Amino acid sequence: MSGRAPGGALASNIEVTAATVQRGDIIQLGGQACRVSDLFQLPQGAKQLLFESGELLTIHARTRLAAIRMQRRR
């Protein structure tokens, strides 16, 4: 599913893994929407995500999460 967001951006619901997560992705965790502000590569394909709130989440290489990705309209 996708839809327009304010400012002409396009919002898409996607599934992310440690290999595909990007800065700016919005991940729903415990009912809270968390935007990824930075990523750190860890051994064996894992990643540590830093959210704008300052919280950290470490995900395994095979972890799958639902996310929203904002894309600017061209």
Coordinates of C-alpha atoms in Angstrom, one line a residue:
M1 CA 0.0 0.0 0.0
S2 CA 1.2 3.5 -0.7
G3 CA -0.2 6.9 -0.4
R4 CA 0.7 10.6 -0.5
A5 CA 2.2 12.3 2.5
P6 CA 2.2 16.1 3.1
G7 CA 4.7 17.9 0.9
G8 CA 4.3 15.7 -2.1
A9 CA 6.2 12.7 -0.7
L10 CA 5.1 9.2 -1.4
A11 CA 4.7 6.8 1.6
S12 CA 5.1 3.1 1.0
N13 CA 4.6 0.2 3.4
I14 CA 7.5 -2.1 3.0
E15 CA 9.3 -5.0 4.8
V16 CA 12.9 -4.3 5.8
T17 CA 15.7 -6.5 6.9
A18 CA 19.2 -5.7 8.2
A19 CA 20.3 -5.7 4.5
T20 CA 17.6 -3.3 3.3
V21 CA 16.8 -0.9 6.2
Q22 CA 17.7 2.8 5.4
R23 CA 18.0 6.1 7.2
G24 CA 14.6 7.7 7.3
D25 CA 12.6 4.5 7.4
I26 CA 9.8 4.6 10.0
I27 CA 9.5 1.4 12.0
Q28 CA 6.5 0.7 14.3
L29 CA 7.8 -0.7 17.7
G30 CA 5.4 -1.3 20.6
G31 CA 2.9 1.1 19.1
Q32 CA 5.5 3.8 18.7
A33 CA 6.6 5.1 15.3
C34 CA 10.4 5.3 15.3
R35 CA 12.4 7.0 12.5
V36 CA 15.9 5.5 11.8
S37 CA 18.5 8.3 12.0
D38 CA 21.7 6.2 11.7
L39 CA 22.8 2.6 11.1
F40 CA 25.9 0.7 12.3
Q41 CA 27.0 -2.6 10.7
L42 CA 27.7 -5.4 13.1
P43 CA 29.3 -8.8 12.6
Q44 CA 27.4 -11.6 10.8
G45 CA 25.1 -9.3 8.9
A46 CA 23.4 -7.7 11.9
K47 CA 22.8 -4.0 12.2
Q48 CA 22.3 -1.6 15.1
L49 CA 19.6 1.1 14.4
L50 CA 19.7 4.5 16.1
F51 CA 16.4 6.2 16.2
E52 CA 15.8 10.0 16.4
S53 CA 14.6 9.4 20.0
G54 CA 18.1 8.2 20.9
E55 CA 17.0 4.6 21.4
L56 CA 19.0 1.7 19.9
L57 CA 17.7 -1.5 18.3
T58 CA 19.9 -4.3 17.2
I59 CA 18.5 -6.6 14.5
H60 CA 19.8 -10.0 13.3
A61 CA 20.5 -10.6 9.7
R62 CA 17.2 -12.5 9.3
T63 CA 15.0 -10.1 11.3
R64 CA 12.0 -8.8 9.2
L65 CA 10.2 -5.6 10.3
A66 CA 7.3 -3.6 8.8
A67 CA 8.3 -0.1 7.9
I68 CA 7.2 3.0 6.0
R69 CA 9.6 4.5 3.5
M70 CA 9.1 8.1 2.4
Q71 CA 10.1 8.9 -1.2
R72 CA 10.1 12.3 -2.8
R73 CA 8.0 12.7 -5.9
R74 CA 10.0 13.3 -9.0

